[in-house]
Tab-separated table of C-alpha atoms in Angstrom:
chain	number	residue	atom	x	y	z
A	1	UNK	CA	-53.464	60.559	4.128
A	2	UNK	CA	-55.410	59.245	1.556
A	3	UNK	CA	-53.972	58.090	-2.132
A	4	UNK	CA	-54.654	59.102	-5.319
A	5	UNK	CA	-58.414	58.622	-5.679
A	6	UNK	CA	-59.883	57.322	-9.359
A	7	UNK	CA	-63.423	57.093	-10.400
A	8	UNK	CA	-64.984	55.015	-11.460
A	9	UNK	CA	-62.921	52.097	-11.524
A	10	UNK	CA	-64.307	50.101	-14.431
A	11	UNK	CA	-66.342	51.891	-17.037
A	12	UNK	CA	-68.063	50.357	-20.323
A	13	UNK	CA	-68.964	52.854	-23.095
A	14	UNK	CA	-70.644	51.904	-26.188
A	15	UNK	CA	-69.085	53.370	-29.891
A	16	UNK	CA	-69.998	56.610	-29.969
A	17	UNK	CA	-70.753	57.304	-26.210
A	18	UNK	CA	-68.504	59.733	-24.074
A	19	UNK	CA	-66.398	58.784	-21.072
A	20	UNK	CA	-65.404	60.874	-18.044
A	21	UNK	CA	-62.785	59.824	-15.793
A	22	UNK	CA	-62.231	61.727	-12.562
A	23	UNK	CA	-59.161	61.732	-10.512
A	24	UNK	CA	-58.367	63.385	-7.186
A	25	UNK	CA	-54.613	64.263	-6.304
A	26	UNK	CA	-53.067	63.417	-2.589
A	27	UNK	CA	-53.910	65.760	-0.184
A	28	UNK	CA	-51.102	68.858	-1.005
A	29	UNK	CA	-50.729	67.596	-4.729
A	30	UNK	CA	-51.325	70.309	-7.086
A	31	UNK	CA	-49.894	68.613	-10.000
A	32	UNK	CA	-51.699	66.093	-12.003
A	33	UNK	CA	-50.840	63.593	-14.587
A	34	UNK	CA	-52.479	60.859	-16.885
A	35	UNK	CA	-51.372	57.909	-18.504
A	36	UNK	CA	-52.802	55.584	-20.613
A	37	UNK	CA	-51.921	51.566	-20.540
A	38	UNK	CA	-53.212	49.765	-23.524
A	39	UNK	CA	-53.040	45.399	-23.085
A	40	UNK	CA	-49.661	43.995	-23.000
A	41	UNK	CA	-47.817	47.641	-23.207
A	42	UNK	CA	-46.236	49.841	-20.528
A	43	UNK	CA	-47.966	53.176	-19.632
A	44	UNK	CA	-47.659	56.225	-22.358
A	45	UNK	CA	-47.905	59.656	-20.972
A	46	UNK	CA	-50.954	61.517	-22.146
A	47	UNK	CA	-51.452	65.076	-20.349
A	48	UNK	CA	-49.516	67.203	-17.473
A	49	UNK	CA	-52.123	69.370	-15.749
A	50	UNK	CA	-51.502	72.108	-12.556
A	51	UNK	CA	-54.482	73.814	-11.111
A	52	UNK	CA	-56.244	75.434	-13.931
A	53	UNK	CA	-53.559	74.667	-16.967
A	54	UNK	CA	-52.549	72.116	-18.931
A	55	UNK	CA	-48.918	72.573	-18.696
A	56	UNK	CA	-48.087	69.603	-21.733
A	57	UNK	CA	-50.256	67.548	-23.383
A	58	UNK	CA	-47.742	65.918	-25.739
A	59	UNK	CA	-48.891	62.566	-25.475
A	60	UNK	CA	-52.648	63.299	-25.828
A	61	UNK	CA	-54.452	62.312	-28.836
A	62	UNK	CA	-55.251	65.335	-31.332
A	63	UNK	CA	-59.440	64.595	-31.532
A	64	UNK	CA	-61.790	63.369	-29.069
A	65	UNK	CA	-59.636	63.615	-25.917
A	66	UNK	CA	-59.434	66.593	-23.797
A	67	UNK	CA	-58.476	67.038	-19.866
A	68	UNK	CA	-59.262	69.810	-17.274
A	69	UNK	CA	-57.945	70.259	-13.290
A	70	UNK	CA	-60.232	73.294	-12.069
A	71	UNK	CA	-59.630	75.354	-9.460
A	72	UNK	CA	-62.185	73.379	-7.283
A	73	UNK	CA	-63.168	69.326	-7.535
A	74	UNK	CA	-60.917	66.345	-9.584
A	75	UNK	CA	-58.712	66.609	-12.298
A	76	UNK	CA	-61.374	65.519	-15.411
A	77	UNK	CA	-60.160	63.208	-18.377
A	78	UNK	CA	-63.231	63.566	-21.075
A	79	UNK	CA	-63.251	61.394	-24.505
A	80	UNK	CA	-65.859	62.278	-26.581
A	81	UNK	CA	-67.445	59.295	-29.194
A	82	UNK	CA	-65.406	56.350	-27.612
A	83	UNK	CA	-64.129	54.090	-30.446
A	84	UNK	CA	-62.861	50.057	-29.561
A	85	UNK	CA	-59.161	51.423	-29.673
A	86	UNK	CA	-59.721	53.148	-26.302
A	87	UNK	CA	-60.071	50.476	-24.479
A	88	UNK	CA	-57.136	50.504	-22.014
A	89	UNK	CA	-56.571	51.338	-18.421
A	90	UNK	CA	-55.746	54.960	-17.302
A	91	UNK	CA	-54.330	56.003	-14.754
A	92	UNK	CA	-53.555	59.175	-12.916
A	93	UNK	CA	-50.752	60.230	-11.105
A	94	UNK	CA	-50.411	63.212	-8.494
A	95	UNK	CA	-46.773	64.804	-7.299
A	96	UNK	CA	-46.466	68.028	-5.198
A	97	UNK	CA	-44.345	69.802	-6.623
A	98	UNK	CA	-43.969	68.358	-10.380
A	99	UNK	CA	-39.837	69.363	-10.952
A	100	UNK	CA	-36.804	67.250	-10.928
A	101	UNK	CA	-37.320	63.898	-8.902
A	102	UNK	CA	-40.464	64.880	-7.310
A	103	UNK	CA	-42.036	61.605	-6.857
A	104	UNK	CA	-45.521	60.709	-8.839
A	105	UNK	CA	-48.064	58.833	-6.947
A	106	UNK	CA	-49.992	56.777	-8.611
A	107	UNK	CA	-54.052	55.702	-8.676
A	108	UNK	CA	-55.768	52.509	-9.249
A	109	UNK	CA	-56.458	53.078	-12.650
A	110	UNK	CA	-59.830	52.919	-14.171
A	111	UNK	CA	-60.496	50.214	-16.904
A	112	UNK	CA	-62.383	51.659	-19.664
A	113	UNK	CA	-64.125	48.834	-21.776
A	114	UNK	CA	-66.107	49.557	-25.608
A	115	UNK	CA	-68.205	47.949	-26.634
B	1	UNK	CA	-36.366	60.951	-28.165
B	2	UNK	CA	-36.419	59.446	-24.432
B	3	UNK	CA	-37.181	55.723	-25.081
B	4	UNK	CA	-37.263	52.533	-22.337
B	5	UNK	CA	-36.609	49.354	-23.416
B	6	UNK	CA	-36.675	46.330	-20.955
B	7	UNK	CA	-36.273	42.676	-21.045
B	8	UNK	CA	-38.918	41.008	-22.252
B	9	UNK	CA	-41.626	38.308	-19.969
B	10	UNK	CA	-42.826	36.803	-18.739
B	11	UNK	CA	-40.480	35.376	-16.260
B	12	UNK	CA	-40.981	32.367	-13.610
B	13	UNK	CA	-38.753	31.889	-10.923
B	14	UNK	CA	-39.262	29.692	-7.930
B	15	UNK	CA	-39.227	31.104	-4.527
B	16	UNK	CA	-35.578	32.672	-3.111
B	17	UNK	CA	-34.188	31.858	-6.900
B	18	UNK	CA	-31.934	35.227	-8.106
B	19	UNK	CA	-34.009	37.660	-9.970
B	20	UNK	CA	-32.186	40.180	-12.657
B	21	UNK	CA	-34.910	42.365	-15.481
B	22	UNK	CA	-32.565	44.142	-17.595
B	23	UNK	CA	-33.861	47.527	-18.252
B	24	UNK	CA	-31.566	49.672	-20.505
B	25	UNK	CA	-32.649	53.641	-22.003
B	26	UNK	CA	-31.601	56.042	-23.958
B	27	UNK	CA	-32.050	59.738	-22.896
B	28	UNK	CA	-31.220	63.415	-24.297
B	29	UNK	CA	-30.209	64.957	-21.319
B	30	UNK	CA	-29.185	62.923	-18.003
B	31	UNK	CA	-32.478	61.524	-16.579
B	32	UNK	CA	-33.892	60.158	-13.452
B	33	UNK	CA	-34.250	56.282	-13.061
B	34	UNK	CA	-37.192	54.164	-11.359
B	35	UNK	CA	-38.156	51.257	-10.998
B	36	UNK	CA	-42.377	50.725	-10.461
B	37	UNK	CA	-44.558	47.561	-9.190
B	38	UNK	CA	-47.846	46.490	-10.296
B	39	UNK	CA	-49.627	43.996	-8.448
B	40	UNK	CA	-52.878	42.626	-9.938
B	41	UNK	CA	-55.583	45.131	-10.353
B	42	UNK	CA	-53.599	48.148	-8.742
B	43	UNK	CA	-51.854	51.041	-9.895
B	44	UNK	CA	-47.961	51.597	-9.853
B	45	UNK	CA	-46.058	51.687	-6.406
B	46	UNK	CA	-42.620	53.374	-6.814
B	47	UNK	CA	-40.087	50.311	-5.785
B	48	UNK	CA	-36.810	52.270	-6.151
B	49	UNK	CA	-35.090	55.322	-7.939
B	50	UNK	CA	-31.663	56.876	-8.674
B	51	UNK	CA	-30.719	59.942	-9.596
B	52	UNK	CA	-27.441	60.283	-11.068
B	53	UNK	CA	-24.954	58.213	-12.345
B	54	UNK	CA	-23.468	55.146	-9.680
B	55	UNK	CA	-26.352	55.355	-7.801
B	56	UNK	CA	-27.934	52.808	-6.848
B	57	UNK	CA	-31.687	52.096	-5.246
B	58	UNK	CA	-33.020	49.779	-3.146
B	59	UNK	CA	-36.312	49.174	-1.295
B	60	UNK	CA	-37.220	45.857	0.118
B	61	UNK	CA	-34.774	43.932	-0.998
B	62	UNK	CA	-34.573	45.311	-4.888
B	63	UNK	CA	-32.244	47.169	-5.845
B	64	UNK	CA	-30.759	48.580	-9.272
B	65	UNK	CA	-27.997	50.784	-10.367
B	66	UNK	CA	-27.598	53.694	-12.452
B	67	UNK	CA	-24.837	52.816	-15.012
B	68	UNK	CA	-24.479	55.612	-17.181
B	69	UNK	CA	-21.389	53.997	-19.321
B	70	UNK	CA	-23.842	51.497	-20.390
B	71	UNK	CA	-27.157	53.542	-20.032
B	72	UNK	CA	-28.711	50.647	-17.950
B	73	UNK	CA	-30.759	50.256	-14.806
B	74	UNK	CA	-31.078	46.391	-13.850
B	75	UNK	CA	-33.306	45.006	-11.493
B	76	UNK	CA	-31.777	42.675	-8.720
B	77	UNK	CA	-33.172	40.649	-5.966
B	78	UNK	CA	-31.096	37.827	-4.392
B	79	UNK	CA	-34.022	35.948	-3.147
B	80	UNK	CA	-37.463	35.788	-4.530
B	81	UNK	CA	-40.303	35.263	-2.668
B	82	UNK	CA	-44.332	34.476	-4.178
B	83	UNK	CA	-45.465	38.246	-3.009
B	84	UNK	CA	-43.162	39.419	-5.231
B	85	UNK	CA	-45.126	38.423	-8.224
B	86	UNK	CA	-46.249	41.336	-10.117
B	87	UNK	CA	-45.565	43.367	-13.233
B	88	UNK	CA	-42.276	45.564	-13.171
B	89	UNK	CA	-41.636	48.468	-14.982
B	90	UNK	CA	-38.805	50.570	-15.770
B	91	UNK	CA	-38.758	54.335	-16.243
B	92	UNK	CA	-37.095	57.598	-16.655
B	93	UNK	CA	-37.815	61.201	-15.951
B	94	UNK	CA	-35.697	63.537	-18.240
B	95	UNK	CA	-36.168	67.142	-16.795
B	96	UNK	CA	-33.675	68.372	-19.249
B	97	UNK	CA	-35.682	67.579	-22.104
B	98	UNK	CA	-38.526	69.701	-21.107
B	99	UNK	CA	-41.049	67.481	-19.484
B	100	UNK	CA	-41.896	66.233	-16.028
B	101	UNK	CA	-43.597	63.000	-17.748
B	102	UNK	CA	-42.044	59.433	-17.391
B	103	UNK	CA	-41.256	57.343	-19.935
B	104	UNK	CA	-42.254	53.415	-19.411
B	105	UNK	CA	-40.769	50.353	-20.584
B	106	UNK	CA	-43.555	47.392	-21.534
B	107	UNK	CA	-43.171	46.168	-18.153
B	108	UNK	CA	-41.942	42.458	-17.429
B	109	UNK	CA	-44.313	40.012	-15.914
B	110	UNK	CA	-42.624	38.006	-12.469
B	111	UNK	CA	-44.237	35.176	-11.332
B	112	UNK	CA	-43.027	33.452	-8.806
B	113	UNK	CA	-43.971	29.583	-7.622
B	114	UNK	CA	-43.426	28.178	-4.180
């Protein structure tokens, strides 16, 4: 059974360019969630996404960053006009059924870099 | 809020020396505990959890236990070996406060020398 899946796994956008960042659940997961890790700091939730919604997206930053988990294909994390500050690595984590102590699995992370 | 805070790295041990990362939270409601490993260039492996209060986790020699009287969840290994170098991070999972999302501490650095 294969992990979490993340692509690519290191990305460099210039100021002002966008970034996608794709990642595919576990085989079974239909929960999906994303975390950001900037240098020296732990990870910081951004967005909780189930097939088709966004069920909290406390932690996500108000401009620029949005996230989508369609029906079909990878859960999508888009930020528009990339700014030095996002540089960090995110990472994506899957569960199966996303309640109590439902255990997140977690991806390799992709390492965005701005330049 | 739900807020993590652990004991600050990095540390450096040598091999089969006593390991303790003090890892202590505070919580609204009455969360879920973990414990999570990152090795160099990887994501997070889950290395242990509890549930409730006096449990206590273990996995591969690790383990850590929930102390609710002093809202802590420390991080023991009696012998230390070099693959256990990696970055550890504590975390919680408080249901009752509405979310599914954990909540990290900075992680602690281990490095461990033969």
């Amino acid at each position: 059974n294969a992990g979490v899946m993340q692509n690519p796994r290191h990305l460099v956008r210039r100021r002002g360019q966008e970034a996608r960042l794709r990642c595919s659940p576990m085989k079974g997961h239909s929960h999906v969630y994303w975390y950001r890790q900037l240098p020296e700091e732990g990870l910081k939730f951004m967005v909780y996404l189930q097939k088709e919604n966004i069920i909290d997206e406390s932690g996500m930053p108000k401009e620029r960053f949005s996230a989508e988990f369609p029906k079909e294909g990878p859960s999508i994390l888009r930020i528009q006009q990339v700014v030095r500050g996002d540089s960090a690595a995110y990472f994506c984590a899957s569960s199966e059924y996303g309640t109590g102590v439902d255990e997140q699995y977690f991806g390799p992370g992709t390492r965005l870099t701005v330049t | 809020g739900n807020s993590v805070t652990q004991m600050e790295g990095p540390v450096t041990l040598s091999e089969e020396a006593f390991l303790t990362i003090n890892c202590t939270y505070t919580a609204t409601g009455y969360p879920s505990l973990f414990w999570y490993v990152q090795y160099p260039g990887e994501g997070l492996q889950l290395l242990l959890k509890a549930t409730k209060a006096d449990d206590k986790g273990s996995n591969k020699g690790f383990e850590a236990t929930y102390r609710k009287e002093t809202t802590s969840f420390h991080l023991e290994k009696g012998s230390v070996q070099v693959s256990d170098s990696a970055v550890y991070f504590c975390a919680l999972k408080d249901p009752q406060g509405g979310s599914e999302k954990l909540v990290f501490g900075k992680g602690t650095k281990l490095t461990v020398n033969p």
